[in-house]
N, CA, C and O of each residue as an XYZ file, in Angstrom:
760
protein
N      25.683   -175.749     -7.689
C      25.419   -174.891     -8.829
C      26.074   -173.531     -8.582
O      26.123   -173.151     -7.412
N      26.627   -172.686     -9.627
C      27.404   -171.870     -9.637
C      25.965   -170.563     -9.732
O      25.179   -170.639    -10.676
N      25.818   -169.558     -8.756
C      24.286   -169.133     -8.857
C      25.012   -167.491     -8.946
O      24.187   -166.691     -9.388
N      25.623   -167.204     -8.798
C      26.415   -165.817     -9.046
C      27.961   -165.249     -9.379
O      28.855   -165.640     -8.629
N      28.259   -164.456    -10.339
C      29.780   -164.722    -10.380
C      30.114   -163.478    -10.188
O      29.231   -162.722    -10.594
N      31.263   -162.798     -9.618
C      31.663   -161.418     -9.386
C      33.049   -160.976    -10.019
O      33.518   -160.943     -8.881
N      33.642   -160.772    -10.454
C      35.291   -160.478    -10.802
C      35.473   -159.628    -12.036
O      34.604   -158.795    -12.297
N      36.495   -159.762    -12.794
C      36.796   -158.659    -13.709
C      36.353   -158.901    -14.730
O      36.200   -160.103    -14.946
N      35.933   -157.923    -15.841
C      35.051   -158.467    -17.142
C      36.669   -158.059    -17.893
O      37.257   -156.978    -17.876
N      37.098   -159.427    -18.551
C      38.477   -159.713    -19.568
C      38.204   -159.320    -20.958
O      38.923   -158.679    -21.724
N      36.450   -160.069    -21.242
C      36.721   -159.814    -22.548
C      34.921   -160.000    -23.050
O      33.921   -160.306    -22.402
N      35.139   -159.651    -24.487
C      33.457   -159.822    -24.819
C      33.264   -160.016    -25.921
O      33.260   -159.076    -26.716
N      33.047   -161.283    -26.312
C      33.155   -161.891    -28.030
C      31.617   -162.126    -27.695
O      31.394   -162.871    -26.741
N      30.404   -161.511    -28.448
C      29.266   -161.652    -28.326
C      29.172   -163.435    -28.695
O      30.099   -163.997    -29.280
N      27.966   -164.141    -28.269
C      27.500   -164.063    -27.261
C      28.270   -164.018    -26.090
O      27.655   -163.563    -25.126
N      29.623   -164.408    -25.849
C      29.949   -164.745    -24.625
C      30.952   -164.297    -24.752
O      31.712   -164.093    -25.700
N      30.958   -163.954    -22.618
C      31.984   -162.719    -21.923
C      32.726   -163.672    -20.963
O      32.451   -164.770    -20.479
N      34.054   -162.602    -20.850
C      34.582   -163.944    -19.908
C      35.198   -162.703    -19.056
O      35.646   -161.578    -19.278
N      34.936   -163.647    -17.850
C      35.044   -163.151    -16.492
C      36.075   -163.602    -15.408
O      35.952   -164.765    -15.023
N      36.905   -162.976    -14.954
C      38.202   -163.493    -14.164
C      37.646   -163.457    -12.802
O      37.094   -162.418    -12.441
N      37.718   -164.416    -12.037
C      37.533   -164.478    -10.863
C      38.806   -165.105     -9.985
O      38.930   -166.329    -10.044
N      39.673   -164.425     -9.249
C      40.496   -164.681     -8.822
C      41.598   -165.483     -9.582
O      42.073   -166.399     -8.910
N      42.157   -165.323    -10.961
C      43.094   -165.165    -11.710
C      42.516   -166.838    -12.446
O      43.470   -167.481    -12.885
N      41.105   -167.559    -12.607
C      40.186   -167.944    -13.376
C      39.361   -166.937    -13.949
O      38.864   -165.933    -13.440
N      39.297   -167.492    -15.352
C      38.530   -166.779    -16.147
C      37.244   -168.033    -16.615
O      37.567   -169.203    -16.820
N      35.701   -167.513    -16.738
C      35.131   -168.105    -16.447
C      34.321   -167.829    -18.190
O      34.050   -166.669    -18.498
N      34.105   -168.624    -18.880
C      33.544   -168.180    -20.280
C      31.606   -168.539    -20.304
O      31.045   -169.633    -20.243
N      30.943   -167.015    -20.425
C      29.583   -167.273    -20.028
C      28.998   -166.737    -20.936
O      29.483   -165.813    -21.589
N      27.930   -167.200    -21.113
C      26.980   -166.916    -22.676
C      26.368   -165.954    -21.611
O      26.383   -166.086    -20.387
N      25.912   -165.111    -22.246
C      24.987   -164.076    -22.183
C      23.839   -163.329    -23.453
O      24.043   -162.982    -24.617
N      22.745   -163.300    -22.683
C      22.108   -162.605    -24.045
C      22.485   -160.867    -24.246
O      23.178   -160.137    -23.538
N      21.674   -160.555    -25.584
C      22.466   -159.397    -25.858
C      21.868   -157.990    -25.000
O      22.527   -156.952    -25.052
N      20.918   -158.035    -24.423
C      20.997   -157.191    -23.384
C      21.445   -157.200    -22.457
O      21.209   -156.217    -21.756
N      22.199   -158.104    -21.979
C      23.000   -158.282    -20.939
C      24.594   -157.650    -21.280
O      25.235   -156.877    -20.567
N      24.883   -158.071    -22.218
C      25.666   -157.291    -23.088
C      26.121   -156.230    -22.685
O      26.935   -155.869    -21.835
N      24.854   -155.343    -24.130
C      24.943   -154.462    -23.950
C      24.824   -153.257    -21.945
O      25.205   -152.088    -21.901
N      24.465   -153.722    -21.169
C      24.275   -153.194    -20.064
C      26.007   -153.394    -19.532
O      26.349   -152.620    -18.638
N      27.248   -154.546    -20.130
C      28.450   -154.608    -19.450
C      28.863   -153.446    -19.615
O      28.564   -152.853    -20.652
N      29.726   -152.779    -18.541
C      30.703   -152.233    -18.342
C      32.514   -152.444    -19.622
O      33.025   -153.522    -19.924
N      32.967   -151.163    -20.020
C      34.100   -151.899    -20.662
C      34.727   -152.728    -19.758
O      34.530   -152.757    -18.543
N      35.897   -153.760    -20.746
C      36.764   -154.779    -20.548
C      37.396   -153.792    -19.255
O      37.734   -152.615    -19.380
N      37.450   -154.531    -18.116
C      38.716   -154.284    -16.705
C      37.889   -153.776    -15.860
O      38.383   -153.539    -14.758
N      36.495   -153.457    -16.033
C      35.817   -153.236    -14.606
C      35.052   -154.376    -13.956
O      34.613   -155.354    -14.561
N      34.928   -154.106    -12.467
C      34.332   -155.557    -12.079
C      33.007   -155.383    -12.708
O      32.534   -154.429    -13.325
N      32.525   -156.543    -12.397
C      30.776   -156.777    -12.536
C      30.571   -157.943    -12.028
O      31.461   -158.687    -11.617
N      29.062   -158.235    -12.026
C      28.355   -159.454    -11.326
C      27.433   -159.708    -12.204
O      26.725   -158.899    -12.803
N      27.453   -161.172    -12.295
C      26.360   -161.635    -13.027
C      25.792   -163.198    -12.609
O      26.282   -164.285    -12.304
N      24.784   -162.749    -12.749
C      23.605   -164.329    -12.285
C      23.835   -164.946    -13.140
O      23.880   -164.525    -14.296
N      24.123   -166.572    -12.646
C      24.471   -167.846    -13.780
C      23.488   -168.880    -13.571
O      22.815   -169.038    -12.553
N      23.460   -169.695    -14.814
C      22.656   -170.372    -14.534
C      23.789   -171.464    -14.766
O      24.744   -170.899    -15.300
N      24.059   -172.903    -14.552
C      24.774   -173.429    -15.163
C      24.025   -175.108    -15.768
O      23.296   -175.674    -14.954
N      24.182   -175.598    -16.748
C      24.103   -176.598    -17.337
C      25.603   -177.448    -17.588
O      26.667   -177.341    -18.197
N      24.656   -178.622    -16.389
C      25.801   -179.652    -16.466
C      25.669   -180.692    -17.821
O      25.026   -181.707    -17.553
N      26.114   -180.623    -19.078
C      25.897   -181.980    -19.870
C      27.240   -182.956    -20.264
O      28.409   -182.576    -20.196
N      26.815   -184.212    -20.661
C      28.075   -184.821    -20.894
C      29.307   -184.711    -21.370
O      30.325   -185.366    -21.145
N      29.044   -183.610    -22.198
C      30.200   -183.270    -23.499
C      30.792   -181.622    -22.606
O      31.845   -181.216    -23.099
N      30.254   -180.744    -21.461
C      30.387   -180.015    -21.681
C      29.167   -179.032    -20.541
O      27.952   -179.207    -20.452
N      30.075   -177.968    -19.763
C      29.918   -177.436    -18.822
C      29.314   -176.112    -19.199
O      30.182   -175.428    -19.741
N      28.278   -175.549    -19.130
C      27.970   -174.063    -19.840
C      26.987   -173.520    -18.882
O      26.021   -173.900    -18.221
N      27.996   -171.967    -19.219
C      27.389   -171.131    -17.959
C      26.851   -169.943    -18.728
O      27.371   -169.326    -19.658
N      25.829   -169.788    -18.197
C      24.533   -168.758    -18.624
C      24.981   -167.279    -17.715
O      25.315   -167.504    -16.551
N      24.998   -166.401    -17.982
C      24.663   -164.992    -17.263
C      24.083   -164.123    -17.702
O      24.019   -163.822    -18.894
N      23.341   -163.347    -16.388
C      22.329   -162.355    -16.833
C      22.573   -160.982    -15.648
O      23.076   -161.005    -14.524
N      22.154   -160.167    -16.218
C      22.359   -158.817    -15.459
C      21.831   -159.093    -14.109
O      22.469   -159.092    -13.056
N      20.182   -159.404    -14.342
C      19.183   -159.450    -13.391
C      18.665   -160.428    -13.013
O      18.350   -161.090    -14.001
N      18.236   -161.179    -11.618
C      17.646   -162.123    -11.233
C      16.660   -162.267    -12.038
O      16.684   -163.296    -12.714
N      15.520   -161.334    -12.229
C      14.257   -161.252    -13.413
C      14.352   -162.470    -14.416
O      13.737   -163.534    -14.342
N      15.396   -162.007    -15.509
C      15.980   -162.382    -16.426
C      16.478   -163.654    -16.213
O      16.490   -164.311    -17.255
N      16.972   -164.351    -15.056
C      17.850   -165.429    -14.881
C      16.636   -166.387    -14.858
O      16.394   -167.277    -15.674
N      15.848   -166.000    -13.660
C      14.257   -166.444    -13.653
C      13.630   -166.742    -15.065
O      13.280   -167.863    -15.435
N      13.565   -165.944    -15.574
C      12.933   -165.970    -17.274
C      13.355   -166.712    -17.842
O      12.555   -167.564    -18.231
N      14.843   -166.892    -18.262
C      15.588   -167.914    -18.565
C      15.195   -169.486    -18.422
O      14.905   -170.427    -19.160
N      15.356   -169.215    -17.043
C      15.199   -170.637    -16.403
C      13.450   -171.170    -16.276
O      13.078   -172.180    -15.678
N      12.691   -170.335    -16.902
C      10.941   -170.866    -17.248
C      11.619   -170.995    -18.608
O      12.255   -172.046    -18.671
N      11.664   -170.476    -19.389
C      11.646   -170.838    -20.843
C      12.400   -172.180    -21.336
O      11.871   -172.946    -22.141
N      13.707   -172.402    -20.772
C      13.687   -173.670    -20.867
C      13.325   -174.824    -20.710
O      13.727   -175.815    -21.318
N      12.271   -174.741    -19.596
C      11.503   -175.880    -19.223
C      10.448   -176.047    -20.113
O       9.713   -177.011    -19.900
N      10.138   -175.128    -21.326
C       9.326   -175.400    -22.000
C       9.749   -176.496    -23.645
O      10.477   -176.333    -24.623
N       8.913   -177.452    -23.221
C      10.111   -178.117    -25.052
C      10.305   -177.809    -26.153
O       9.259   -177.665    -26.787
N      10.898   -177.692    -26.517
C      11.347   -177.410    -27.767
C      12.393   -176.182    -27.564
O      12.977   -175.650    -28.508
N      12.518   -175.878    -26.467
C      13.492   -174.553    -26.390
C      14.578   -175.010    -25.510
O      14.565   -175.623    -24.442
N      15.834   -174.390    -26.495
C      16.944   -175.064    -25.283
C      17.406   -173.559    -24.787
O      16.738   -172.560    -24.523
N      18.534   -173.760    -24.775
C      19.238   -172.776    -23.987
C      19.743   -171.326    -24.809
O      19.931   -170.233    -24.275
N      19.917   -171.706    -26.416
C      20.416   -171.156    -27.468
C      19.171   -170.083    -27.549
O      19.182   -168.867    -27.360
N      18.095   -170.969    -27.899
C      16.839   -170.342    -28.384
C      16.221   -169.551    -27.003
O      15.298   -168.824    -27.369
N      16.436   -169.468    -25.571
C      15.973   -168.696    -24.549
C      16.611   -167.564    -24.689
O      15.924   -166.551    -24.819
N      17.677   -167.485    -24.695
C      18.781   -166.633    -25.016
C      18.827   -165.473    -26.330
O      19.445   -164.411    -26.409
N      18.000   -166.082    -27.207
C      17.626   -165.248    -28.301
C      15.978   -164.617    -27.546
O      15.865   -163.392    -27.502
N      14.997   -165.332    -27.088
C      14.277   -165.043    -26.792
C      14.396   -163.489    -25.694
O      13.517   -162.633    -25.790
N      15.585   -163.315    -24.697
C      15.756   -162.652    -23.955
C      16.764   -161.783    -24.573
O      17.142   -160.877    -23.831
N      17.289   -161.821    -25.718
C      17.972   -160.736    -26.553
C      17.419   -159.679    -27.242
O      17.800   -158.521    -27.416
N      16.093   -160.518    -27.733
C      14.968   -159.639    -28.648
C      14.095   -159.097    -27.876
O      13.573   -158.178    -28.507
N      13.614   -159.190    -26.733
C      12.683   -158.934    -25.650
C      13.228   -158.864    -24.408
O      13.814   -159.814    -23.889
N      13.022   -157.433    -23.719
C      13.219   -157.433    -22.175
C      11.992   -158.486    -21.434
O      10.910   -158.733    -21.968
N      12.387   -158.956    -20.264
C      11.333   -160.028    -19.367
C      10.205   -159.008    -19.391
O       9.136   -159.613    -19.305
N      10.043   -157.783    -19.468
C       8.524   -156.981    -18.907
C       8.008   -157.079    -20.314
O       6.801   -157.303    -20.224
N       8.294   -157.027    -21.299
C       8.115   -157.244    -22.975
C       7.332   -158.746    -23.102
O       6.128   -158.798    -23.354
N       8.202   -160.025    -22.888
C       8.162   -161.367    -22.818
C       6.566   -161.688    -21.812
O       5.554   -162.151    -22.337
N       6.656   -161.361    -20.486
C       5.899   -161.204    -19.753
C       4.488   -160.411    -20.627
O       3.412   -160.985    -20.791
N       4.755   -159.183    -21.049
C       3.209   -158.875    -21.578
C       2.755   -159.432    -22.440
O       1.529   -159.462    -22.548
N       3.829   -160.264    -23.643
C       3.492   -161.452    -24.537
C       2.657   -162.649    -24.275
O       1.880   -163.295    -24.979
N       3.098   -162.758    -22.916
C       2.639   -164.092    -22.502
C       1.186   -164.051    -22.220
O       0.255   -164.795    -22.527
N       1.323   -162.409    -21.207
C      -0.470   -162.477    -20.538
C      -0.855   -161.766    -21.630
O      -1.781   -161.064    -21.223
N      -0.657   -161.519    -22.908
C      -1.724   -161.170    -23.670
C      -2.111   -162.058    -24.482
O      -3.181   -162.025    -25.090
N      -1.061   -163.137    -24.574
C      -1.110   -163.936    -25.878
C      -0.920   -163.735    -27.315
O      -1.160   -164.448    -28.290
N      -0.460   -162.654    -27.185
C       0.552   -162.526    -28.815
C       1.766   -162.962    -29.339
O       2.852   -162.389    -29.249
N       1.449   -164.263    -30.021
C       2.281   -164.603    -30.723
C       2.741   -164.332    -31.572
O       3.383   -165.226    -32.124
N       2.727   -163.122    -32.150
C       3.503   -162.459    -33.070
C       4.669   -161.670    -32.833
O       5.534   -161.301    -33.627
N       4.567   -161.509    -31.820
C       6.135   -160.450    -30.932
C       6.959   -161.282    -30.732
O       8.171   -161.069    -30.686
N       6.193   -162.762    -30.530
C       7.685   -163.497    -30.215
C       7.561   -164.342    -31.891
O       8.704   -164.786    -31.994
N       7.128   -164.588    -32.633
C       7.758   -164.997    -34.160
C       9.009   -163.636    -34.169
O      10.139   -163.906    -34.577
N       8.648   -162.068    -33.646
C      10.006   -161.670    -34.683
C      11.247   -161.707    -34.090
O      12.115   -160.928    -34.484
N      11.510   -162.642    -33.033
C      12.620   -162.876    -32.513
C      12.925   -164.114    -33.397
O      12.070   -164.956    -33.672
N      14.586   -164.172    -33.943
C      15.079   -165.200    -34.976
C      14.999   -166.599    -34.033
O      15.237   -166.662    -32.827
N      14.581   -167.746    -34.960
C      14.782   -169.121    -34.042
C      13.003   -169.396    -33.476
O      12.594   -170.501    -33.120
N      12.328   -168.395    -33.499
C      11.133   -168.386    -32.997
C       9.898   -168.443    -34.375
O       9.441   -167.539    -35.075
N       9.689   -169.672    -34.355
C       7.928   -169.682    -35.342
C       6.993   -169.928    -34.655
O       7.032   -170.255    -33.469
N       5.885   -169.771    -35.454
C       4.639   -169.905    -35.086
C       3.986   -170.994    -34.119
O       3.401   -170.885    -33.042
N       4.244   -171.851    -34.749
C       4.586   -173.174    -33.957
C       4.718   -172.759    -32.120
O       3.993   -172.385    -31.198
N       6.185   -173.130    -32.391
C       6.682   -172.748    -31.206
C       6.788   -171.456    -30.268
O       6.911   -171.254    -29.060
N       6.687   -170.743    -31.340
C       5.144   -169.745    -30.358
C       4.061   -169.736    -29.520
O       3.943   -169.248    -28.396
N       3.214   -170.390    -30.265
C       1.881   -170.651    -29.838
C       2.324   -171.960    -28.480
O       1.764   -171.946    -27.384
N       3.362   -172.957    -28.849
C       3.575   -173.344    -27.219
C       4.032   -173.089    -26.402
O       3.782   -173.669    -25.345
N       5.193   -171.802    -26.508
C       5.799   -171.165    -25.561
C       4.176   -170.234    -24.644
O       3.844   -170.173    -23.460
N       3.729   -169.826    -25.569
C       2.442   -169.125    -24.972
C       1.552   -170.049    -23.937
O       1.146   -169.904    -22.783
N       1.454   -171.135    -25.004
C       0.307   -172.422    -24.290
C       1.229   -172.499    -22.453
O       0.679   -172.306    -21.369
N       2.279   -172.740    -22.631
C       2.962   -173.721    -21.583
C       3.184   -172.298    -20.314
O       2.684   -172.149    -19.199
N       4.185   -171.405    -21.137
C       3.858   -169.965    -20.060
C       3.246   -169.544    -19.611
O       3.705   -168.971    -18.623
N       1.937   -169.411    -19.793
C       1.108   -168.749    -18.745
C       0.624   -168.761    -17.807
O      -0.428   -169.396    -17.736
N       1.113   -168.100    -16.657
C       0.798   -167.998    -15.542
C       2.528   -168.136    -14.857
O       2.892   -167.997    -13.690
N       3.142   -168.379    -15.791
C       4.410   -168.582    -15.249
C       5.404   -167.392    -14.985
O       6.263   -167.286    -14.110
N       5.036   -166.510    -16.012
C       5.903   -164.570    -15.416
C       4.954   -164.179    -14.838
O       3.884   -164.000    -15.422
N       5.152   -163.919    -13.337
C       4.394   -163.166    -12.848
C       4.939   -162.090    -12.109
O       6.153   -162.062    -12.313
N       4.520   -161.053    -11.223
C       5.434   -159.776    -10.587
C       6.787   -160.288    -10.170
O       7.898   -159.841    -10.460
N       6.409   -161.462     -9.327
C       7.501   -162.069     -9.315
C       9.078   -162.111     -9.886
O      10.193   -162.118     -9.364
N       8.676   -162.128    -10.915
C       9.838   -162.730    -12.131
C      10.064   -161.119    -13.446
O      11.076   -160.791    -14.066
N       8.788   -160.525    -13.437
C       8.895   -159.095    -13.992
C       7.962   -158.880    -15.014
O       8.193   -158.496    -16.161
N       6.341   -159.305    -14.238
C       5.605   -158.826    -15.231
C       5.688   -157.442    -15.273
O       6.174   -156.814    -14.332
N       5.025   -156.611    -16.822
C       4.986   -155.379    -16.784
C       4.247   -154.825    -16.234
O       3.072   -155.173    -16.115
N       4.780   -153.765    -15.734
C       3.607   -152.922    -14.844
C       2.767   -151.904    -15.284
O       2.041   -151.183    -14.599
N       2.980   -151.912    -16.859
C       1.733   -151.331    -17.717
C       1.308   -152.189    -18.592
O       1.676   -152.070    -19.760
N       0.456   -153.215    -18.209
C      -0.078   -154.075    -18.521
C      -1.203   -153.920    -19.293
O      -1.998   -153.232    -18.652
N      -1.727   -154.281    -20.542
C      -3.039   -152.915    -21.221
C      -4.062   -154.249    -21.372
O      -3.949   -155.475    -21.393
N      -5.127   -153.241    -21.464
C      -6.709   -153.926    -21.748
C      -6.589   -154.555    -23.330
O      -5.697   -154.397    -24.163
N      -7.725   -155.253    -23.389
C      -7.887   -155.513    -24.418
C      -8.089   -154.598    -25.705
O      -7.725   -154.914    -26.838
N      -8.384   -154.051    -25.541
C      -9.047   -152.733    -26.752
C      -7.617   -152.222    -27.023
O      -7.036   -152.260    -28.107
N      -7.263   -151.855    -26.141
C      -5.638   -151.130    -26.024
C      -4.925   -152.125    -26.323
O      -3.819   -151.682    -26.631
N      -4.947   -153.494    -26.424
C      -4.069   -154.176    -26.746
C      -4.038   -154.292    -28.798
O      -3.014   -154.159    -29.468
N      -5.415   -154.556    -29.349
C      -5.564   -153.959    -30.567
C      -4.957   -152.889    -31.196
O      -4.552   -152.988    -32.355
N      -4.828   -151.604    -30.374
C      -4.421   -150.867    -30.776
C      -2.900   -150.856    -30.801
O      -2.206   -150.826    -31.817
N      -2.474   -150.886    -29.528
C      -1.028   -151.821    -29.260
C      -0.591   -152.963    -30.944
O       0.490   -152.756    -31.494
N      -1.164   -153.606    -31.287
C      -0.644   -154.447    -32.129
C      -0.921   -153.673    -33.648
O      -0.164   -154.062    -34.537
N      -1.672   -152.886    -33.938
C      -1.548   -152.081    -34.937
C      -0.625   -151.066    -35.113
O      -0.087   -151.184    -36.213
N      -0.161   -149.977    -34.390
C       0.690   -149.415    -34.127
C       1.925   -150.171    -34.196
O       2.690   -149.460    -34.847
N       2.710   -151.576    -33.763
C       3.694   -152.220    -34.318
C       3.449   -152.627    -35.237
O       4.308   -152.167    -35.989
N       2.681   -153.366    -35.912
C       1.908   -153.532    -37.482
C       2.449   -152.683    -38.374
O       2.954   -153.068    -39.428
N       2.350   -150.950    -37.853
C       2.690   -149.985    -38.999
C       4.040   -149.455    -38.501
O       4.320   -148.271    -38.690
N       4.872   -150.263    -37.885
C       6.482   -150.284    -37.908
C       6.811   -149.321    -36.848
O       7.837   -148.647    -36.936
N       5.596   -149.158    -35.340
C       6.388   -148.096    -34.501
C       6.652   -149.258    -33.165
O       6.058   -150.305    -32.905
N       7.797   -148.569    -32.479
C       8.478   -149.666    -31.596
C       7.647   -149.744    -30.796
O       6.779   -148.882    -30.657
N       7.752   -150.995    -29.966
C       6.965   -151.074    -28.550
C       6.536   -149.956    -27.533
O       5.412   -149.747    -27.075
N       7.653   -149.325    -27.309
C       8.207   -148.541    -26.176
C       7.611   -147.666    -26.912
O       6.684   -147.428    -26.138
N       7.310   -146.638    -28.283
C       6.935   -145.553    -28.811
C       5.618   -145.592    -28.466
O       4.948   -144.737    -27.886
N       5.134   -147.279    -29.113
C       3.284   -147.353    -29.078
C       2.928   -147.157    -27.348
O       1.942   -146.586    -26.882
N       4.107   -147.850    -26.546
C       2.827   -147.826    -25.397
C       2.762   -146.685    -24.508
O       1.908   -146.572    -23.629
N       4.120   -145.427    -24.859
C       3.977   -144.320    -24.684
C       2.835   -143.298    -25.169
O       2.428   -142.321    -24.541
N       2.387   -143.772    -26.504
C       1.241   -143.367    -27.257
C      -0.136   -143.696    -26.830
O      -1.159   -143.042    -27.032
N       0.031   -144.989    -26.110
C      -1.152   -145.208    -25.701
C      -1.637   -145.108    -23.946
O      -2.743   -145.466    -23.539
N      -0.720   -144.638    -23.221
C      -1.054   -143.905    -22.751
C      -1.567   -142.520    -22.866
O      -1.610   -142.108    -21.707
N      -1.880   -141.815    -23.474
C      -2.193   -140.328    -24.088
C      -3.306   -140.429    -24.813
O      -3.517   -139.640    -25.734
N      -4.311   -141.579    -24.441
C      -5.548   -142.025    -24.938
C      -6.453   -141.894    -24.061
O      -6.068   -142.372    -22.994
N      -7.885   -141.299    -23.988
C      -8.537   -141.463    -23.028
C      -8.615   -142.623    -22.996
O      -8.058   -143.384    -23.786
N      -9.812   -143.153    -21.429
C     -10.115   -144.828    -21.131
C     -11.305   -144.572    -22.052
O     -12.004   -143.564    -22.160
N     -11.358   -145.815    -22.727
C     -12.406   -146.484    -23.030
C     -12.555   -145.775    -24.881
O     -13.497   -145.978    -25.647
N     -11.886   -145.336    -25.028
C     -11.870   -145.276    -26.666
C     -11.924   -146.653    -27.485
O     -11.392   -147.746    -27.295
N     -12.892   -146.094    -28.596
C     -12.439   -147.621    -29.639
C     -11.223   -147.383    -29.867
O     -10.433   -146.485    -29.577
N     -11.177   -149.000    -30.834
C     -10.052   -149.038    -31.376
C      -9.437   -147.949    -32.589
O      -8.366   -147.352    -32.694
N     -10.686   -148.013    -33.445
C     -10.247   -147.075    -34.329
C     -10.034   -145.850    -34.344
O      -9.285   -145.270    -35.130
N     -10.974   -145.135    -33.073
C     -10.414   -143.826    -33.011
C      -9.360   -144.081    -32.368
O      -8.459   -143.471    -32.943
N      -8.727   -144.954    -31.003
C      -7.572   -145.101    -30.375
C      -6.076   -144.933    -31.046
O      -5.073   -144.332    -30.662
N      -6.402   -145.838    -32.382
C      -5.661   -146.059    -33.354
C      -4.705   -144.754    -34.337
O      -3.580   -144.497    -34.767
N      -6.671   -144.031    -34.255
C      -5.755   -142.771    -35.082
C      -5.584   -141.300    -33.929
O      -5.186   -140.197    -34.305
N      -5.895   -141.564    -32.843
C      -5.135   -140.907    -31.718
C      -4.058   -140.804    -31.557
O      -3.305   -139.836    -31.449
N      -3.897   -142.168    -31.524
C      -2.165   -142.498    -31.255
C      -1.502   -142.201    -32.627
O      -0.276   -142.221    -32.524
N      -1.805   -142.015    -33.486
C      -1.087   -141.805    -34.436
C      -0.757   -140.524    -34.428
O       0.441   -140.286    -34.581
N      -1.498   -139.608    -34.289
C      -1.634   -138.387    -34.100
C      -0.487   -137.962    -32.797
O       0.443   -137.160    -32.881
N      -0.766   -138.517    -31.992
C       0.456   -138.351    -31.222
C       1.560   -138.665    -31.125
O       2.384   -138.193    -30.341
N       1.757   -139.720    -32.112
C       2.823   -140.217    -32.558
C       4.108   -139.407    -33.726
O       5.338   -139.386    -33.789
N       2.782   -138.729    -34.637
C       3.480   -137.674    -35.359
C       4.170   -136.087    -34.072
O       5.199   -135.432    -34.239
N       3.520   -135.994    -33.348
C       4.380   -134.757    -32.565
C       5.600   -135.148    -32.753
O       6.537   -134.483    -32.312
């Protein structure tokens, strides 16, 4: 198995970048944060592969971060998800994002990634858990339940992840929800 690749980044037709390694160029899907993190066309880089051998056809996966390659490689083992649909999964969501999905059980963060319903939500959840762990890149602001309410209202009323859970830190412990709710809002307007 091809488990790391190093050489010159040639070119970058989203999804996939192609990479020269000793005057081979190597054509690798990548999701779009991986992407976005390349370097322009002619500098080196490295990227973790995963590769899938099938009959018709040789395809190589890369990712910035082991985390991510890891993540990758749980989500496909779950059915109904191939390689296309992990890949969207890890485009729309960083692994510490995916990971707090999992141990909270909200299936609604992952419906708004495209390719992802309810359905197959609720079994990516069923089958994942317990499967991101520090290991692989759970988050390390991991929130309570109460805070997680509030957490899902605050994206509810259209503020990003990263805004709400900045907001909700700036909450005392142990607030309800509803005052939590309009705390964070309040701090949200500064």
């Amino acid at each position: 198995m091809i488990g790391r690749i190093t050489g010159t980044l040639i070119e970058k037709a989203p999804p996939v970048v192609c990479v020269d390694v000793n005057g081979v160029g190597y054509e690798i899907d990548v999701p779009m944060s991986t992407l976005y993190a390349l370097p322009d066309n002619g500098a080196r880089v490295t990227l973790f592969t995963h590769l899938v051998v099938r009959e018709d056809a040789h395809l190589l996966y890369g990712f910035g971060t082991a985390s991510e390659r890891a993540a990758f490689r749980e989500l496909i083992k779950v059915s109904g998800i191939g390689a296309r649909t992990a890949l969207a999964v890890l485009s729309g969501m960083s692994v510490a994002e995916l990971s707090q999905a999992i141990t909270l059980q909200e299936s609604g963060r992952l419906t708004r990634v495209p390719g992802i319903g309810k359905k197959t939500a609720e079994r990516l959840l069923l089958e994942m858990r317990g499967k991101l762990g520090a290991d692989i890149g759970a988050t390390p602001h991991a929130v309570p339940d109460s805070q997680s309410d509030i957490l899902n209202a605050l994206v509810a009323l259209g503020y990003s992840e990263k805004e709400s859970l900045a907001a909700l830190k700036t909450l005392p412990e142990g607030v309800s929800v509803s005052d939590g709710i309009r705390q964070a809002l309040k701090a949200l307007a500064r």
